[in-house]
Structures are given as structure tokens and as C-alpha cells.
mmCIF file of C-alpha atoms and ligand atoms in Angstrom:
data_model
loop_
_atom_site.group_PDB
_atom_site.id
_atom_site.type_symbol
_atom_site.label_atom_id
_atom_site.label_comp_id
_atom_site.label_asym_id
_atom_site.label_seq_id
_atom_site.Cartn_x
_atom_site.Cartn_y
_atom_site.Cartn_z
ATOM 1 C CA UNK A 1 123.646 6.527 -8.035
ATOM 2 C CA UNK A 2 121.224 7.103 -11.096
ATOM 3 C CA UNK A 3 122.387 9.589 -12.807
ATOM 4 C CA UNK A 4 120.349 13.234 -12.584
ATOM 5 C CA UNK A 5 119.089 14.347 -15.784
ATOM 6 C CA UNK A 6 119.066 17.891 -15.868
ATOM 7 C CA UNK A 7 118.267 21.044 -18.392
ATOM 8 C CA UNK A 8 119.901 24.503 -18.290
ATOM 9 C CA UNK A 9 117.461 27.152 -19.889
ATOM 10 C CA UNK A 10 119.346 30.656 -21.165
ATOM 11 C CA UNK A 11 117.724 33.836 -20.246
ATOM 12 C CA UNK A 12 119.795 35.227 -23.490
ATOM 13 C CA UNK A 13 120.546 34.864 -26.654
ATOM 14 C CA UNK A 14 123.136 36.743 -26.666
ATOM 15 C CA UNK A 15 126.721 35.342 -28.500
ATOM 16 C CA UNK A 16 128.591 36.786 -25.321
ATOM 17 C CA UNK A 17 125.872 36.023 -22.695
ATOM 18 C CA UNK A 18 127.335 35.747 -19.217
ATOM 19 C CA UNK A 19 124.679 34.077 -18.011
ATOM 20 C CA UNK A 20 125.153 31.311 -20.241
ATOM 21 C CA UNK A 21 128.841 31.098 -20.271
ATOM 22 C CA UNK A 22 128.156 30.401 -16.462
ATOM 23 C CA UNK A 23 125.276 27.915 -17.184
ATOM 24 C CA UNK A 24 128.365 26.251 -19.548
ATOM 25 C CA UNK A 25 131.037 26.256 -16.416
ATOM 26 C CA UNK A 26 127.687 24.774 -14.678
ATOM 27 C CA UNK A 27 128.006 21.485 -16.835
ATOM 28 C CA UNK A 28 130.797 21.261 -17.859
ATOM 29 C CA UNK A 29 133.142 21.919 -14.522
ATOM 30 C CA UNK A 30 130.740 22.218 -11.317
ATOM 31 C CA UNK A 31 128.148 18.542 -11.640
ATOM 32 C CA UNK A 32 128.283 16.544 -9.313
ATOM 33 C CA UNK A 33 129.604 12.899 -10.545
ATOM 34 C CA UNK A 34 126.180 11.404 -10.887
ATOM 35 C CA UNK A 35 124.556 14.231 -12.709
ATOM 36 C CA UNK A 36 124.657 15.495 -16.491
ATOM 37 C CA UNK A 37 123.172 18.634 -17.596
ATOM 38 C CA UNK A 38 122.277 19.646 -21.218
ATOM 39 C CA UNK A 39 121.710 23.321 -22.954
ATOM 40 C CA UNK A 40 119.039 23.290 -25.792
ATOM 41 C CA UNK A 41 118.949 26.894 -27.463
ATOM 42 C CA UNK A 42 115.860 28.830 -27.232
ATOM 43 C CA UNK A 43 116.569 31.092 -30.017
ATOM 44 C CA UNK A 44 113.618 28.365 -32.510
ATOM 45 C CA UNK A 45 110.976 29.776 -29.197
ATOM 46 C CA UNK A 46 108.387 31.747 -30.994
ATOM 47 C CA UNK A 47 106.485 34.017 -29.691
ATOM 48 C CA UNK A 48 103.972 32.784 -27.327
ATOM 49 C CA UNK A 49 100.277 32.781 -29.643
ATOM 50 C CA UNK A 50 97.865 31.356 -28.032
ATOM 51 C CA UNK A 51 96.347 30.275 -31.353
ATOM 52 C CA UNK A 52 99.120 28.149 -32.301
ATOM 53 C CA UNK A 53 98.732 26.265 -28.907
ATOM 54 C CA UNK A 54 95.467 24.524 -29.361
ATOM 55 C CA UNK A 55 96.467 21.119 -31.046
ATOM 56 C CA UNK A 56 99.772 19.296 -31.168
ATOM 57 C CA UNK A 57 99.967 19.422 -34.861
ATOM 58 C CA UNK A 58 99.443 23.496 -34.437
ATOM 59 C CA UNK A 59 101.814 24.169 -31.487
ATOM 60 C CA UNK A 60 105.520 25.411 -33.296
ATOM 61 C CA UNK A 61 107.762 22.035 -33.364
ATOM 62 C CA UNK A 62 110.988 23.840 -31.429
ATOM 63 C CA UNK A 63 107.820 23.672 -28.479
ATOM 64 C CA UNK A 64 106.716 20.289 -28.611
ATOM 65 C CA UNK A 65 110.576 19.563 -28.253
ATOM 66 C CA UNK A 66 111.904 21.962 -25.535
ATOM 67 C CA UNK A 67 108.592 20.643 -23.467
ATOM 68 C CA UNK A 68 109.568 16.536 -24.006
ATOM 69 C CA UNK A 69 112.275 18.015 -22.948
ATOM 70 C CA UNK A 70 111.586 19.637 -19.736
ATOM 71 C CA UNK A 71 109.247 16.456 -19.697
ATOM 72 C CA UNK A 72 112.641 13.950 -19.622
ATOM 73 C CA UNK A 73 114.553 15.944 -17.767
ATOM 74 C CA UNK A 74 114.604 15.324 -13.264
ATOM 75 C CA UNK A 75 115.637 18.624 -12.789
ATOM 76 C CA UNK A 76 115.703 22.376 -14.476
ATOM 77 C CA UNK A 77 118.258 25.412 -13.811
ATOM 78 C CA UNK A 78 117.648 28.878 -15.034
ATOM 79 C CA UNK A 79 120.327 31.662 -15.538
ATOM 80 C CA UNK A 80 118.660 34.587 -16.696
ATOM 81 C CA UNK A 81 119.691 38.113 -17.408
ATOM 82 C CA UNK A 82 117.472 41.242 -15.669
ATOM 83 C CA UNK A 83 115.560 43.551 -17.915
ATOM 84 C CA UNK A 84 114.410 46.328 -16.380
ATOM 85 C CA UNK A 85 114.246 44.898 -13.040
ATOM 86 C CA UNK A 86 112.576 41.778 -14.364
ATOM 87 C CA UNK A 87 113.021 38.757 -15.842
ATOM 88 C CA UNK A 88 114.292 38.444 -19.554
ATOM 89 C CA UNK A 89 111.627 38.616 -22.597
ATOM 90 C CA UNK A 90 113.581 35.593 -23.446
ATOM 91 C CA UNK A 91 112.811 33.547 -20.490
ATOM 92 C CA UNK A 92 109.255 35.115 -20.002
ATOM 93 C CA UNK A 93 107.929 33.528 -23.038
ATOM 94 C CA UNK A 94 109.773 30.042 -23.096
ATOM 95 C CA UNK A 95 108.138 29.724 -19.364
ATOM 96 C CA UNK A 96 104.462 30.972 -20.868
ATOM 97 C CA UNK A 97 104.727 28.205 -23.557
ATOM 98 C CA UNK A 98 106.376 24.756 -21.102
ATOM 99 C CA UNK A 99 103.505 26.068 -18.429
ATOM 100 C CA UNK A 100 100.863 24.722 -20.959
ATOM 101 C CA UNK A 101 98.265 23.454 -21.103
ATOM 102 C CA UNK A 102 97.059 25.075 -17.889
ATOM 103 C CA UNK A 103 97.547 22.676 -15.043
ATOM 104 C CA UNK A 104 98.938 20.293 -17.019
ATOM 105 C CA UNK A 105 102.797 21.910 -17.759
ATOM 106 C CA UNK A 106 105.881 20.145 -18.148
ATOM 107 C CA UNK A 107 107.142 21.866 -15.223
ATOM 108 C CA UNK A 108 104.714 20.837 -12.315
ATOM 109 C CA UNK A 109 106.185 19.637 -9.736
ATOM 110 C CA UNK A 110 109.216 19.881 -11.336
ATOM 111 C CA UNK A 111 112.749 20.764 -9.715
ATOM 112 C CA UNK A 112 114.045 24.397 -10.843
ATOM 113 C CA UNK A 113 116.318 26.241 -9.550
ATOM 114 C CA UNK A 114 116.835 29.697 -10.000
ATOM 115 C CA UNK A 115 120.237 31.618 -11.009
ATOM 116 C CA UNK A 116 121.173 35.442 -12.423
ATOM 117 C CA UNK A 117 123.810 36.747 -13.384
ATOM 118 C CA UNK A 118 124.430 40.532 -13.932
ATOM 119 C CA UNK A 119 127.166 43.151 -14.427
ATOM 120 C CA UNK A 120 125.156 45.018 -11.887
ATOM 121 C CA UNK A 121 126.258 44.845 -7.803
ATOM 122 C CA UNK A 122 122.683 43.531 -7.167
ATOM 123 C CA UNK A 123 123.089 40.520 -9.722
ATOM 124 C CA UNK A 124 119.955 40.754 -11.201
ATOM 125 C CA UNK A 125 118.566 39.777 -7.835
ATOM 126 C CA UNK A 126 114.969 41.200 -8.675
ATOM 127 C CA UNK A 127 114.580 39.702 -12.001
ATOM 128 C CA UNK A 128 115.253 35.930 -9.574
ATOM 129 C CA UNK A 129 111.410 37.903 -7.754
ATOM 130 C CA UNK A 130 109.805 37.291 -10.373
ATOM 131 C CA UNK A 131 110.877 33.893 -11.515
ATOM 132 C CA UNK A 132 109.467 32.845 -8.924
ATOM 133 C CA UNK A 133 106.740 34.351 -9.019
ATOM 134 C CA UNK A 134 106.249 32.598 -12.506
ATOM 135 C CA UNK A 135 107.278 28.932 -11.337
ATOM 136 C CA UNK A 136 104.880 29.301 -8.532
ATOM 137 C CA UNK A 137 102.430 30.112 -11.115
ATOM 138 C CA UNK A 138 103.564 26.779 -12.888
ATOM 139 C CA UNK A 139 103.840 25.196 -9.726
ATOM 140 C CA UNK A 140 107.187 24.046 -10.172
ATOM 141 C CA UNK A 141 108.922 22.821 -7.244
ATOM 142 C CA UNK A 142 111.023 25.442 -6.911
ATOM 143 C CA UNK A 143 115.152 24.992 -4.953
ATOM 144 C CA UNK A 144 114.400 27.551 -1.941
ATOM 145 C CA UNK A 145 117.358 27.842 -0.719
ATOM 146 C CA UNK A 146 120.504 28.540 -1.759
ATOM 147 C CA UNK A 147 119.004 31.727 -4.279
ATOM 148 C CA UNK A 148 121.651 32.392 -6.385
ATOM 149 C CA UNK A 149 122.804 35.451 -7.419
ATOM 150 C CA UNK A 150 126.392 36.876 -9.791
ATOM 151 C CA UNK A 151 126.498 39.987 -9.245
ATOM 152 C CA UNK A 152 129.933 42.072 -11.200
ATOM 153 C CA UNK A 153 129.902 38.958 -13.240
ATOM 154 C CA UNK A 154 132.101 40.163 -16.202
ATOM 155 C CA UNK A 155 134.432 40.431 -14.064
ATOM 156 C CA UNK A 156 133.831 36.561 -13.596
ATOM 157 C CA UNK A 157 134.393 35.296 -16.236
ATOM 158 C CA UNK A 158 137.786 34.353 -18.555
ATOM 159 C CA UNK A 159 138.038 33.298 -21.734
ATOM 160 C CA UNK A 160 134.678 31.518 -21.015
ATOM 161 C CA UNK A 161 134.809 30.563 -18.080
ATOM 162 C CA UNK A 162 132.938 31.633 -15.110
ATOM 163 C CA UNK A 163 136.444 31.657 -12.720
ATOM 164 C CA UNK A 164 135.769 33.395 -10.079
ATOM 165 C CA UNK A 165 135.808 30.600 -6.772
ATOM 166 C CA UNK A 166 133.212 31.593 -4.595
ATOM 167 C CA UNK A 167 130.141 31.835 -7.407
ATOM 168 C CA UNK A 168 131.705 28.511 -8.860
ATOM 169 C CA UNK A 169 131.290 26.875 -4.763
ATOM 170 C CA UNK A 170 127.806 29.363 -5.016
ATOM 171 C CA UNK A 171 125.898 27.403 -7.733
ATOM 172 C CA UNK A 172 127.968 24.364 -7.404
ATOM 173 C CA UNK A 173 125.862 23.780 -3.698
ATOM 174 C CA UNK A 174 122.784 25.340 -5.247
ATOM 175 C CA UNK A 175 123.402 22.030 -7.673
ATOM 176 C CA UNK A 176 123.539 19.606 -4.781
ATOM 177 C CA UNK A 177 120.592 21.461 -3.398
ATOM 178 C CA UNK A 178 118.421 20.339 -7.340
ATOM 179 C CA UNK A 179 119.792 17.213 -7.166
ATOM 180 C CA UNK A 180 118.829 16.564 -3.196
ATOM 181 C CA UNK A 181 114.971 18.351 -4.246
ATOM 182 C CA UNK A 182 115.299 15.818 -7.531
ATOM 183 C CA UNK A 183 115.406 12.619 -4.727
ATOM 184 C CA UNK A 184 113.281 13.855 -2.649
HETATM 185 C C1 FMN B 205 116.933 46.131 -21.749
HETATM 186 C C2 FMN B 205 117.670 45.986 -20.719
HETATM 187 C C3 FMN B 205 117.607 46.491 -19.544
HETATM 188 C C4 FMN B 205 118.516 45.782 -18.346
HETATM 189 N N1 FMN B 205 117.887 46.165 -16.935
HETATM 190 C C5 FMN B 205 118.602 45.734 -16.717
HETATM 191 C C6 FMN B 205 118.307 45.692 -15.295
HETATM 192 O O1 FMN B 205 117.905 46.316 -14.436
HETATM 193 N N2 FMN B 205 119.298 45.307 -13.968
HETATM 194 C C7 FMN B 205 120.172 44.647 -13.911
HETATM 195 O O2 FMN B 205 121.466 44.800 -13.306
HETATM 196 N N3 FMN B 205 121.275 45.132 -15.467
HETATM 197 C C8 FMN B 205 120.401 44.853 -16.808
HETATM 198 N N4 FMN B 205 120.632 45.422 -18.076
HETATM 199 C C9 FMN B 205 121.617 44.796 -18.657
HETATM 200 C C10 FMN B 205 122.441 43.408 -18.491
HETATM 201 O O3 FMN B 205 122.124 42.828 -16.815
HETATM 202 C C11 FMN B 205 123.147 43.033 -19.413
HETATM 203 O O4 FMN B 205 123.205 43.648 -20.849
HETATM 204 C C12 FMN B 205 123.873 41.680 -19.027
HETATM 205 O O5 FMN B 205 125.359 41.292 -19.279
HETATM 206 C C13 FMN B 205 122.635 40.551 -19.718
HETATM 207 O O6 FMN B 205 122.580 39.075 -19.676
HETATM 208 P P1 FMN B 205 123.506 38.438 -19.915
HETATM 209 O O7 FMN B 205 124.816 39.007 -20.477
HETATM 210 O O8 FMN B 205 123.216 36.662 -20.167
HETATM 211 O O9 FMN B 205 123.582 38.729 -22.331
HETATM 212 C C14 FMN B 205 119.968 45.959 -19.424
HETATM 213 C C15 FMN B 205 120.396 45.167 -20.200
HETATM 214 C C16 FMN B 205 119.785 44.857 -21.330
HETATM 215 C C17 FMN B 205 119.713 45.353 -22.596
#
């Protein structure tokens, strides 16, 4: 079976981010044998400015590199916190950069699975609705099921790892769906 190359994008820049912990647990412990996942840093992605997005030479290097990584990946896993009932500005900004050039985004037809994690019982589900809407706009190939929310996440993490077994199984099932979508 061919290796599936996945990219994990984290919508939180916080050092102790629970979304980052969940992503890294997926990358290191929950992938099927034939899949690998890389998690690029989004710290250097500037705020979107269309003036910088006019030519290849005007585009920030960090953005060009990220676009290339997404283009090379077979599928993407997005993990975002919920900020004021929406996705984080970090992930919205990243998706705006990745959405261009209009109609020819590296996310177009790219299989994408979305997950949210939050200390709240609701697990960031409202941010997830917003993410789905944006991914719809860029014509990504959304993995519709399962929709992964990890509620009360603080109690599910220990020593920098997601340890809650139902949440781990939920994520593993999502990754299988993502890999199935990649294979068509
Ligand atoms: C500006 C701001 C707004 C927030 N709004 C929400 C919210 O609407 N819903 C929610 O579940 N948590 C909300 N939170 C709490 C975040 O879910 C919490 O900080 C979470 O740990 C962030 O994800 P991270 O651990 O990956 O950084 C908010 C936090 C901040 C800083």
C-alpha cells in the first residue's frame, strides 16, 4: 500500500496548546501503518495582505513554503480552537493565504478533515461549522464523517499526550476516513 502523506495544521500558536497536543498525538500514535503526518509551524505566516500576494516574488517565503507543503500532501488535518464561537484567527488567516490564487488553491479538491478541541463541554463545535463553510468556499474535499470534537480536553491530556481512549478512537476513525478519501 502506498504511503499517505498528511499535513497537520494547528490553529493555536500557544506553547501548551491542547490542539497541538492532539495533533502530535495523532501524528505519533494514532496513524495507520501506511500514513505519515508532518506538522508545520504557522508562527511565521503573516497577516493576509493582498498587496503581498500579487506575484511569486512578492509572496512571503513562509507562505510559498506552506502552499508547497499543502500541494505535496495527500490530505490535511486541521485542528482549531474555538474563539468566540468561531475558528481562531490563526487558522482563518492561514486558510485565506492557502485559498489563493482564486479558483486554483492548493486546497482545491484536497481531502481535509477538521477537528476542534476545547476545555468546554461543547468541544469547539461552532468553530467547526465555520471551518466547514470556509473549506467549502475553497472547494476542498471535506471529510464529512466523523466530525471530531474533543470537549473537556484539559482532563484528557497528560504529560503532553491525549490519553482519553474514546477521543483517541474517535480521532483514529477520522484519520481512516481521511485516508479513504485520499484513496478515493
Ligand atoms: C479569545 C478567546 C476566545 C475563546 N472563546 C471560546 C469559545 O467561544 N468557545 C470555547 O469552547 N472556548 C473558547 N475559548 C477557550 C479556548 O477553547 C481555550 O483557550 C483553548 O485551550 C484554546 O485552544 P488551545 O489549547 O489549542 O490553545 C476562548 C479563548 C480565547 C483566548
